[in-house]
Coordinates of C-alpha atoms in Angstrom, one line a residue:
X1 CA 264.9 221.0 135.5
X2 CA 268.4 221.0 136.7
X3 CA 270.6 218.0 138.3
X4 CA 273.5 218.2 140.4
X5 CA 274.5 216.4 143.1
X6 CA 275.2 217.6 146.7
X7 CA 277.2 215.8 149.9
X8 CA 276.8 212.6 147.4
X9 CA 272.9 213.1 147.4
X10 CA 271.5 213.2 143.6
X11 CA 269.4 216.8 143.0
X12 CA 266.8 217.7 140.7
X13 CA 265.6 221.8 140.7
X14 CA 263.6 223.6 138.4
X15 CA 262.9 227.8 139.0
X16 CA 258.7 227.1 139.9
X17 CA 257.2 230.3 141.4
X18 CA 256.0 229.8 144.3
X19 CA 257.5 229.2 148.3
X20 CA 260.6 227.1 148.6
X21 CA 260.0 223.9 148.8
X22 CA 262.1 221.1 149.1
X23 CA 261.2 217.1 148.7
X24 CA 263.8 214.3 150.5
X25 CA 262.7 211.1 149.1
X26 CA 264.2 207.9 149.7
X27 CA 263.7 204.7 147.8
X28 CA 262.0 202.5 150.8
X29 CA 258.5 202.3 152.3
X30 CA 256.0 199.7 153.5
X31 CA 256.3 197.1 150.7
X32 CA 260.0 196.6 152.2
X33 CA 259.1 196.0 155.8
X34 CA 258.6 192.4 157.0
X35 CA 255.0 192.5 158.3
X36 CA 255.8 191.9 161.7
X37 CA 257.6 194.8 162.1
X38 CA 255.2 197.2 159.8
X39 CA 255.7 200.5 161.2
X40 CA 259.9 201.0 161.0
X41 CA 259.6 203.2 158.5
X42 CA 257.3 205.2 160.0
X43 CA 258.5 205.7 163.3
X44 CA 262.0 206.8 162.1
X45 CA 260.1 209.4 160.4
X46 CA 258.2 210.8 163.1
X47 CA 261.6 210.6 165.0
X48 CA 263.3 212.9 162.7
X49 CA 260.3 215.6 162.2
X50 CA 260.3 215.4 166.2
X51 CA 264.0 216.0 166.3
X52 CA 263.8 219.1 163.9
X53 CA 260.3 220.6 164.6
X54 CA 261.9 223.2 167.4
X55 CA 264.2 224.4 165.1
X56 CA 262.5 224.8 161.6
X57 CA 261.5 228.1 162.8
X58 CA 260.5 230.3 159.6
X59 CA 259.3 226.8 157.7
X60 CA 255.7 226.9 156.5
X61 CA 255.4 223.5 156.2
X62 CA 257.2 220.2 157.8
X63 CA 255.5 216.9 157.4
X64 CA 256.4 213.5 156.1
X65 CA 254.7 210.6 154.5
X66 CA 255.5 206.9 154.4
X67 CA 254.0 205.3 151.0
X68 CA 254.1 202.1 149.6
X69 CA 257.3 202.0 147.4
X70 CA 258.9 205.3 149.1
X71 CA 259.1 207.9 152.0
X72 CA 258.5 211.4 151.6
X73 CA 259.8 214.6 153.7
X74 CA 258.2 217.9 152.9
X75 CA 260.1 221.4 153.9
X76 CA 258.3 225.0 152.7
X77 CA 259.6 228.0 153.9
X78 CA 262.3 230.4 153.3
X79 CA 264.9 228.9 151.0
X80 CA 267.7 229.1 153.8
X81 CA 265.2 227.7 156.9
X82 CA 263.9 224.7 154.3
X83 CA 267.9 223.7 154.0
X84 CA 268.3 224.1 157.6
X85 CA 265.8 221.6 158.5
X86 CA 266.5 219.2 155.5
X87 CA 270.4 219.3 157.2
X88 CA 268.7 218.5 160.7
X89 CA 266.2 215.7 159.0
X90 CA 269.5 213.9 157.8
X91 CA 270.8 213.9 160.9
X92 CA 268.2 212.8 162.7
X93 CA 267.7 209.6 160.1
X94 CA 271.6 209.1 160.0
X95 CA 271.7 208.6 163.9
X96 CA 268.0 208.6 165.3
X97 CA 267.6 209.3 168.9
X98 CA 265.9 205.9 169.8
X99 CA 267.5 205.8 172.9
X100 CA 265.9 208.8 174.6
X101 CA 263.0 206.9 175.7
X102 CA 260.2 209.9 175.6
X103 CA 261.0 210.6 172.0
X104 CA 260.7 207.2 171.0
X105 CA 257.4 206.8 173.2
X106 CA 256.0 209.9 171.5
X107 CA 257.2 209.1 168.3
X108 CA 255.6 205.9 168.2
X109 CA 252.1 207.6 169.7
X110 CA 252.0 210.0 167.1
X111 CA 252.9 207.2 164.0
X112 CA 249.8 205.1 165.4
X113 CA 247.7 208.1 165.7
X114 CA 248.4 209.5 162.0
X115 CA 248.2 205.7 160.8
X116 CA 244.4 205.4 162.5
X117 CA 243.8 208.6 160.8
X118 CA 244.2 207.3 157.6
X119 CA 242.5 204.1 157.4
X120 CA 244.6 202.4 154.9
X121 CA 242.3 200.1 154.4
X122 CA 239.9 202.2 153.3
X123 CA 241.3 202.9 150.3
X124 CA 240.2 201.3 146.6
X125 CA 243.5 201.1 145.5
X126 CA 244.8 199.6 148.7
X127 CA 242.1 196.4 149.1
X128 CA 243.0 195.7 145.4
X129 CA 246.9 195.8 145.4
X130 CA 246.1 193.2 149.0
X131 CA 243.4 191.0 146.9
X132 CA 246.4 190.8 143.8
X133 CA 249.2 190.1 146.1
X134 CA 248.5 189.1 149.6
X135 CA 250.7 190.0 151.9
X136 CA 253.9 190.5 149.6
X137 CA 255.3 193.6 147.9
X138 CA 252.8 196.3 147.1
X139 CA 249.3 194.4 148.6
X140 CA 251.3 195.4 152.4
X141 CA 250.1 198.9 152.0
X142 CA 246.5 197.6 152.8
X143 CA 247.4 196.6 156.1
X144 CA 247.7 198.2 159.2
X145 CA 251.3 198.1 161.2
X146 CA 250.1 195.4 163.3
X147 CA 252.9 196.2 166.3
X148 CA 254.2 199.4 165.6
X149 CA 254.4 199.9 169.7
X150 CA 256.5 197.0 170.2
X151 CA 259.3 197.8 168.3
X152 CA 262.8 198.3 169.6
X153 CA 265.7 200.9 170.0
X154 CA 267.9 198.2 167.8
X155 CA 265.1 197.2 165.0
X156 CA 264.8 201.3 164.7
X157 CA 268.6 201.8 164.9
X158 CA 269.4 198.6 161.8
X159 CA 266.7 199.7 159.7
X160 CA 267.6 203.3 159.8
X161 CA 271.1 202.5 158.7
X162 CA 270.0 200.2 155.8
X163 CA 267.4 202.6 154.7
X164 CA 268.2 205.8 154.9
X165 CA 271.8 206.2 152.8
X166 CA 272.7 208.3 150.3
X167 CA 272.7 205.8 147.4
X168 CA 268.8 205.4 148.6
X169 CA 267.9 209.2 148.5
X170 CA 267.1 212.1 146.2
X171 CA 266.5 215.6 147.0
X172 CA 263.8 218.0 145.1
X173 CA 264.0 221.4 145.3
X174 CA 262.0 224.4 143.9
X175 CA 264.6 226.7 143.3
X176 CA 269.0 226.5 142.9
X177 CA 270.1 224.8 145.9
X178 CA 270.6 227.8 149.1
X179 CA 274.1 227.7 150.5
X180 CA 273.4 226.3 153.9
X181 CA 272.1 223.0 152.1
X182 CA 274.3 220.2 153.9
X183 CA 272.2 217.0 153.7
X184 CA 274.7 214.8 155.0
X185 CA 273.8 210.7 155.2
X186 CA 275.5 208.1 155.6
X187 CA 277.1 206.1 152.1
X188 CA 274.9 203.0 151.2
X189 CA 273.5 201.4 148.1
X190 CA 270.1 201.9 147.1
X191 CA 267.3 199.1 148.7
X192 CA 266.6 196.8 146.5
X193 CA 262.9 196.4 145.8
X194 CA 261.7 192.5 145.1
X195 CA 259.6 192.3 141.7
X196 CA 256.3 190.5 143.2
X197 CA 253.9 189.0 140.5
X198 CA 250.5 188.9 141.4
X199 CA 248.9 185.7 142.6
X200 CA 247.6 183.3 140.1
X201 CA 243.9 183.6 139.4
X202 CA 243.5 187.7 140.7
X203 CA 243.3 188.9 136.8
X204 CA 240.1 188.2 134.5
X205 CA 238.1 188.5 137.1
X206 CA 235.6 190.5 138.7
X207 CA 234.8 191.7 142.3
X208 CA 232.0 192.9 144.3
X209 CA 233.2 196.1 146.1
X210 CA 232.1 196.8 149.6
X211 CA 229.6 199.1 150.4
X212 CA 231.2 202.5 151.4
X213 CA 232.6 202.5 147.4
X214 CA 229.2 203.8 146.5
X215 CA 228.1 203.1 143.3
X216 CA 230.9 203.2 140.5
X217 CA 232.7 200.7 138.8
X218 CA 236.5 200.5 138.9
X219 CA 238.5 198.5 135.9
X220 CA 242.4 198.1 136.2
X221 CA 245.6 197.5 134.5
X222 CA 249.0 197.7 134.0
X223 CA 251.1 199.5 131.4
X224 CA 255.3 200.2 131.1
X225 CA 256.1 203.2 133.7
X226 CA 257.0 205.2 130.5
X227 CA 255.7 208.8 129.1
X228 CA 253.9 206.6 126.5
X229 CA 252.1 204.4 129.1
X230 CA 251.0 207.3 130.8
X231 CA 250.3 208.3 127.2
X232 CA 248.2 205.3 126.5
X233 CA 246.2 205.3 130.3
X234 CA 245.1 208.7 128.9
X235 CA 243.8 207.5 126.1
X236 CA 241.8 205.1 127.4
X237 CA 239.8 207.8 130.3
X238 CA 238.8 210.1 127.0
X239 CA 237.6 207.1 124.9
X240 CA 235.8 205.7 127.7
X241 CA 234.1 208.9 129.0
X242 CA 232.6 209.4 125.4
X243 CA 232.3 206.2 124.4
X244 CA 228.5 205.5 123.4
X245 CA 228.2 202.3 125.1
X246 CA 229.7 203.8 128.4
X247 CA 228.5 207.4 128.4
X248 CA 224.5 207.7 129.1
X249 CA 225.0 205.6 132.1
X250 CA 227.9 207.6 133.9
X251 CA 226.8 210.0 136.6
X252 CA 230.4 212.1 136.8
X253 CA 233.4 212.3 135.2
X254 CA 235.9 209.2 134.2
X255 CA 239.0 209.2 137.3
X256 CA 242.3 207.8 136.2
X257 CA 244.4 206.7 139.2
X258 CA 247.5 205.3 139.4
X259 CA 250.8 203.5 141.2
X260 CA 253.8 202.0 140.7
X261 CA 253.9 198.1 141.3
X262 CA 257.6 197.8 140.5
X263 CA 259.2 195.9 137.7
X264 CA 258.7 198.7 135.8
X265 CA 255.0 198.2 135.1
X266 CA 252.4 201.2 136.5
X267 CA 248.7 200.0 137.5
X268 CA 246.4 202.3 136.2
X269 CA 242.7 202.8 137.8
X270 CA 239.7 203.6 135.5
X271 CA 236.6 205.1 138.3
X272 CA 233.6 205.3 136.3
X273 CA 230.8 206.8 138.5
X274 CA 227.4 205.2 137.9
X275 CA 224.4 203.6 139.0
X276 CA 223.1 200.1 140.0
X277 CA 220.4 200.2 136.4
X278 CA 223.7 201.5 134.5
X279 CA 226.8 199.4 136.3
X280 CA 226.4 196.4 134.3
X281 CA 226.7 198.7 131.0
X282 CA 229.5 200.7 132.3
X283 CA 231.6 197.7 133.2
X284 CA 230.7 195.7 129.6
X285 CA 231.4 199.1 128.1
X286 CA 234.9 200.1 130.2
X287 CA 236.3 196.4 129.4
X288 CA 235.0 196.9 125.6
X289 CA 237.2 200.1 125.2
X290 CA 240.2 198.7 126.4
X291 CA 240.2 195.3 124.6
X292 CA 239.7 197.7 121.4
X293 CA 242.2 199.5 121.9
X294 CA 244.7 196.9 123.1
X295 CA 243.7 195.0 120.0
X296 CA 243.3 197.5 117.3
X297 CA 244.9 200.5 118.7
X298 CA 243.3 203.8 118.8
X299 CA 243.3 206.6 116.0
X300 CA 246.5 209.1 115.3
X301 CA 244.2 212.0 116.4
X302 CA 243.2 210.5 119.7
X303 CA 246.7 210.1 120.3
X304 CA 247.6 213.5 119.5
X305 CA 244.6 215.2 121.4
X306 CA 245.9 212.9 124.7
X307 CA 249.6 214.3 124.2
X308 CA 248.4 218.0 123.7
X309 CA 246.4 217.7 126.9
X310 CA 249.5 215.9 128.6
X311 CA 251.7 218.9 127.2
X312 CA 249.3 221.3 128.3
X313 CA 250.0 220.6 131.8
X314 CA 253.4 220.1 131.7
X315 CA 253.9 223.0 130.4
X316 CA 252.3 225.2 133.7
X317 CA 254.1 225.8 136.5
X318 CA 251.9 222.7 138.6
X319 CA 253.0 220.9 135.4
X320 CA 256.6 221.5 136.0
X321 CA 256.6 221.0 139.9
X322 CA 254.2 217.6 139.4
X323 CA 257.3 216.7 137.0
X324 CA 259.8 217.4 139.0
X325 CA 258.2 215.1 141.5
X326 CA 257.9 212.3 139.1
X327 CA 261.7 212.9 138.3
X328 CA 262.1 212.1 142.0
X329 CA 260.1 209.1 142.3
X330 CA 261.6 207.7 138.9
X331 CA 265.2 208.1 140.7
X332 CA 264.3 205.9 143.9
X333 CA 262.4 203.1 142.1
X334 CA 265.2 202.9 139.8
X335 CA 263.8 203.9 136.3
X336 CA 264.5 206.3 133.7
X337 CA 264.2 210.5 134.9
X338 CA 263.0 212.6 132.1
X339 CA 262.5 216.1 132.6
X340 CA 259.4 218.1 130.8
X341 CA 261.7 218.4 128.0
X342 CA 262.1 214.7 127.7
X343 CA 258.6 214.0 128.4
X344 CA 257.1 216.2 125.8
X345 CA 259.8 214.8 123.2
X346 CA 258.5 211.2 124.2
X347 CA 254.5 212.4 123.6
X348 CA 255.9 214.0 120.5
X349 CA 257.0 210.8 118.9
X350 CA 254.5 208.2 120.0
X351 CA 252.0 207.3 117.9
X352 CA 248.8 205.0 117.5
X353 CA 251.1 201.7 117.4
X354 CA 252.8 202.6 120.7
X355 CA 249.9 203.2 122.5
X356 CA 248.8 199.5 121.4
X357 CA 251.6 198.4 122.3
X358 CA 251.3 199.8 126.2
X359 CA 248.3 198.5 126.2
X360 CA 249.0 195.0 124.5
X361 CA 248.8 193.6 128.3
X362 CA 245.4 194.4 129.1
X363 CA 244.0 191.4 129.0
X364 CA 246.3 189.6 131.0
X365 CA 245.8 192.7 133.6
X366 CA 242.5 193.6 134.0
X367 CA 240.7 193.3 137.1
X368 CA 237.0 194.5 137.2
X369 CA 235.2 195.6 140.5
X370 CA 231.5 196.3 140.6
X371 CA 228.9 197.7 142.9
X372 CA 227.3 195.6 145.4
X373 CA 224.3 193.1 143.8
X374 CA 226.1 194.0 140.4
X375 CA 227.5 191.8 137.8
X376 CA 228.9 191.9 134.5
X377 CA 227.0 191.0 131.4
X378 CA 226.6 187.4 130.8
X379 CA 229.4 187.6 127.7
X380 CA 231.8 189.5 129.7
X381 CA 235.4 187.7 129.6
X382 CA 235.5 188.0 133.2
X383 CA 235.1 185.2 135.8
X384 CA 233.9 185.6 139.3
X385 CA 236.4 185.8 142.1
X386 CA 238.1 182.5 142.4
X387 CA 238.6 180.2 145.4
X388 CA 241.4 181.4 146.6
X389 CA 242.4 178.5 148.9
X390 CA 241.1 175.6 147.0
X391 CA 243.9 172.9 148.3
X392 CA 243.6 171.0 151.5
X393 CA 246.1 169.5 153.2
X394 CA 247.3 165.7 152.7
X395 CA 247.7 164.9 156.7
X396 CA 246.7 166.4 159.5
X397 CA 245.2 166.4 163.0
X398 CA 241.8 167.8 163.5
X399 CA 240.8 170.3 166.4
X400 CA 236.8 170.3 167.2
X401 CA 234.6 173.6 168.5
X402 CA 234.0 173.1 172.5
X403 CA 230.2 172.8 172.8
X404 CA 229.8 175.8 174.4
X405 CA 232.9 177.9 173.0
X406 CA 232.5 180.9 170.7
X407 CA 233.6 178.5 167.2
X408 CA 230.5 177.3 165.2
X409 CA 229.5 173.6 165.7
X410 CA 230.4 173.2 162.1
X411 CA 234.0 174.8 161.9
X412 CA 237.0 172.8 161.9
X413 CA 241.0 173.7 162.4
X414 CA 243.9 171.3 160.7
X415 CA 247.1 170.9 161.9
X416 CA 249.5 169.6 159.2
X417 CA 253.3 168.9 158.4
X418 CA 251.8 171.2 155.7
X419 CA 250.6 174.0 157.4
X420 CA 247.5 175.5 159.3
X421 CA 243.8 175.4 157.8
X422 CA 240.4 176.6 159.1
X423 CA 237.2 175.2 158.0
X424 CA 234.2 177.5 158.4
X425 CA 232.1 175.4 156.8
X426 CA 231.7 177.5 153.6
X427 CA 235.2 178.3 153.2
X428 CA 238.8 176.7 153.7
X429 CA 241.3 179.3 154.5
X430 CA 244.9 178.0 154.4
X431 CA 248.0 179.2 155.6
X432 CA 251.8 176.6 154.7
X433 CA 254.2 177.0 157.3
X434 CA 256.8 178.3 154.4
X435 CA 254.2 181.1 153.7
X436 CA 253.4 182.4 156.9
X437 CA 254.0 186.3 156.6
X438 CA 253.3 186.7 160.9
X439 CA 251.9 185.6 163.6
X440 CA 250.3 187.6 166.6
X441 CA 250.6 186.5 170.1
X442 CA 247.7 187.6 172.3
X443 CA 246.6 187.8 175.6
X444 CA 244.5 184.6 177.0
X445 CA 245.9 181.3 174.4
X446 CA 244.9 183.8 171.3
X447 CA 247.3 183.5 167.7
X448 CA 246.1 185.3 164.4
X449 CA 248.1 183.8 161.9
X450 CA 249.1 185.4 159.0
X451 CA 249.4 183.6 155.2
X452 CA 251.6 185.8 152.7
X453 CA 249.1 184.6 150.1
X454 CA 246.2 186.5 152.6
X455 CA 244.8 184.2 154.5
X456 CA 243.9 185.2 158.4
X457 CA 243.2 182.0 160.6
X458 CA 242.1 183.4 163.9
X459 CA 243.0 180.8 166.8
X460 CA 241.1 181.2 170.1
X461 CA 242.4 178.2 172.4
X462 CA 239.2 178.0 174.7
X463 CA 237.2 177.9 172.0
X464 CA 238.6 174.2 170.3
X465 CA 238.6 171.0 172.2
X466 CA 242.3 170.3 172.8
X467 CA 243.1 174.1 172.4
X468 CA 246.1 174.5 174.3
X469 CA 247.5 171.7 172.5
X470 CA 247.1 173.8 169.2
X471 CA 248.6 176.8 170.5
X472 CA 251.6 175.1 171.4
X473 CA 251.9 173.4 168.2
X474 CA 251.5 176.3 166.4
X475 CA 253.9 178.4 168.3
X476 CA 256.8 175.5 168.1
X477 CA 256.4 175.6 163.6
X478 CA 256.7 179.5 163.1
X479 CA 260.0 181.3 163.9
X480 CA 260.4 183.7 167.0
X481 CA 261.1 186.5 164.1
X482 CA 258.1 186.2 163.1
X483 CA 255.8 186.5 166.0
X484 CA 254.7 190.3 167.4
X485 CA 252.8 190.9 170.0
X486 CA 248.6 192.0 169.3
X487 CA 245.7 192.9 171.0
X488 CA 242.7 191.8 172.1
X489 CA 240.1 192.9 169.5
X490 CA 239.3 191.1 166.1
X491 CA 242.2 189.9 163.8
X492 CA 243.5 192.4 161.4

């Protein structure tokens, strides 16, 4: 893997067989975007693949995805049409047509249609990363753009020019650079991206996972974003698919998943497949490996079997292309780029005490999630999922279910100096007016009001005595920059 540097844009190549392909990544993605206007990112670019798409004639490929800590634009084709289109993509996201109101309109159309697609929410990884950090830095990616149709020619326009600089960028390439390359952008530092801890209470403890996970039990933690972390997570899958305590009750093989949470610290994802006799044994087993090998480290030869597998796939040409991506991704988020050369020097050196040491954290990590009707074993260090809204407010003025509105008889709202509370009278959910990540405005005397920390108060005014009063309460303690319009169905 080569680096250069082109029109002030860092460039990583590397000769991999196959069609030219070039990557344009830049350093900013969902966890950046203020909530209520989730979908910036996204829009601008579906606004620059529009602007390009009749042009990037001989191009195999032309798509672009919007992650959590980045954005991604994909161009295959013929090495001089992929640099023609990467020249039009910068273009387009250095002055975005969001004045030519069709474009925009479709744009926007085709952002919510990919987005419903998906079904972030879906996602294992996503409904953890939102249980660990609410509505703050990587637990956003769990939630959809909740006004993505709303937003505005200047929101698209400011964003765009903060974004999408060339001190935020790095372009991937699959061969040398073709001489029609030109990826011009506009100077600019690199975002910034906030370290966000998780909230207090979301590690030692378990969950029950809903039931389209099926039956498997997931365990979770974090490690440095370092060749020997990776190292380590490896480890870990091969002692727990053979350990004896784990194996007889897995059904399939031992996933390893994995994402960057910032700070330099990568949460790994154990998926160990399994049954509801076997899940209990599975998760005891899973936690067991881990605390022994955080504790006591593992053997020099499981350490050098993990790094020959590692270097095994490096060394093949989807080895050398999944590095070069990695070299990418390390650039944005601002850590350390080592090509397969680097790497495999890295897995060369580390040894038994290094991988203890990446894994030194795991108990202060770990997060357990079991099958429906499951549960740990009754030694497990794990706790059940706390209350996560345990505190009530000091003061406040409480609003009543009409007798006939939709509320039950028993639920209760609170208006405080404090904040916003909602008694469903098995639950407090509580949202302070310094922590309110957005509020949507509906139709008929409707709010959803969102907590940063997760909580969702859904405020129907004809459904509470003295409704109207609350709505205009409400809308009087949280900012105008924080509201965005919503629908009529049920709260996000």
């Amino acid at each position: 893997m080569r680096r250069t540097e082109i029109d002030g844009i860092p460039l990583y190549w590397d000769d991999v067989p196959g069609p030219g392909t070039a990557h344009l990544l830049f350093g900013t993605g969902i966890e950046h975007e203020p909530f209520p206007r989730r979908g910036l990112t996204a829009v601008l670019a579906r606004l620059a693949l529009d602007a390009v798409a009749g042009t990037a004639h001989g191009c195999e490929e032309l798509d672009a995805a919007v992650e959590g800590d980045h954005t991604r634009f994909t161009v295959t084709g013929e090495p001089e049409r992929v640099a023609e289109a990467v020249n039009g993509l910068c273009r387009a996201l250095a002055e975005p047509p969001v004045d030519d109101a069709p474009a925009l309109a479709a744009a926007v159309r085709r952002a919510v249609a990919r987005e419903e697609r998906e079904e972030r929410w879906e996602g294992f990884q996503e409904r953890e990363l939102a249980f660990r950090y609410g509505l703050r830095g990587p637990g956003k990616t769990g939630r959809p753009a909740p006004a993505v149709g709303h937003l505005g020619a200047a929101a698209l326009r400011d964003w765009a020019a903060a974004r999408f600089t060339r001190g935020g960028a790095v372009l991937l390439l699959t061969g040398p650079p073709p001489r029609a390359l030109a990826p011009r952008l506009p100077a600019g530092p690199a975002p910034e991206r906030p370290v966000v801890e998780p909230l207090p209470g979301t590690s030692g403890c378990w969950l029950e996972a809903p039931h389209e996970d099926g039956e498997r039990v997931t365990l979770s933690f974090d490690v440095p974003a370092t060749p020997v972390g990776y190292l380590a997570a490896d480890v870990a899958r091969a002692r727990a698919a053979a350990d004896p305590a784990t194996a007889p009750d897995l059904t399939g093989e031992v996933e390893l998943h994995s994402a960057y949470v910032g700070g330099g610290r990568m949460r790994f994802w154990l998926l160990a497949p399994t049954d509801e006799p076997g899940a209990r044994a599975v998760a005891d087993g899973l936690d067991g490996v881990l605390r022994a090998l955080a504790g006591r480290g593992p053997a020099e030869a499981e350490v050098r079997r993990a790094a020959a597998a590692r270097a095994a796939r490096l060394g093949s040409d989807t080895g050398r292309l999944g590095q070069l991506f990695a070299a990418g991704l390390d650039h944005v988020s601002g850590l350390a780029v080592y090509d397969v050369p680097g790497v495999l020097a890295r897995l060369a050196a580390a040894g038994a005490r290094e991988v203890r040491e990446a894994l030194a954290g795991y108990p202060s990590t770990a997060l357990l999630v079991m099958p429906a009707h499951c549960a740990p074993g009754p030694d497990s260090p794990f706790v059940p999922e706390p209350v996560r809204f345990p505190e009530g407010l000091r003061e406040a003025y409480e609003y009543r279910p009409r007798l006939f509105g939709g509320a039950g008889r028993h639920e209760r709202l609170y208006l405080g100096d404090e904040g916003l509370a909602h008694w469903t009278g098995h639950c407090n959910h509580l949202v302070r007016w310094h922590q309110v990540a957005g509020l949507g405005v509906g139709p008929a005397g409707r709010r959803v009001l969102h907590g940063e920390h997760g909580a969702v108060i859904d405020i129907q005014a004809d459904q509470y005595k003295s409704g109207g009063d609350l709505i205009v309460a409400v809308d009087r303690l949280v900012p105008a920059s924080l509201r965005f319009p919503t629908g009529d169905g049920e709260p996000i």
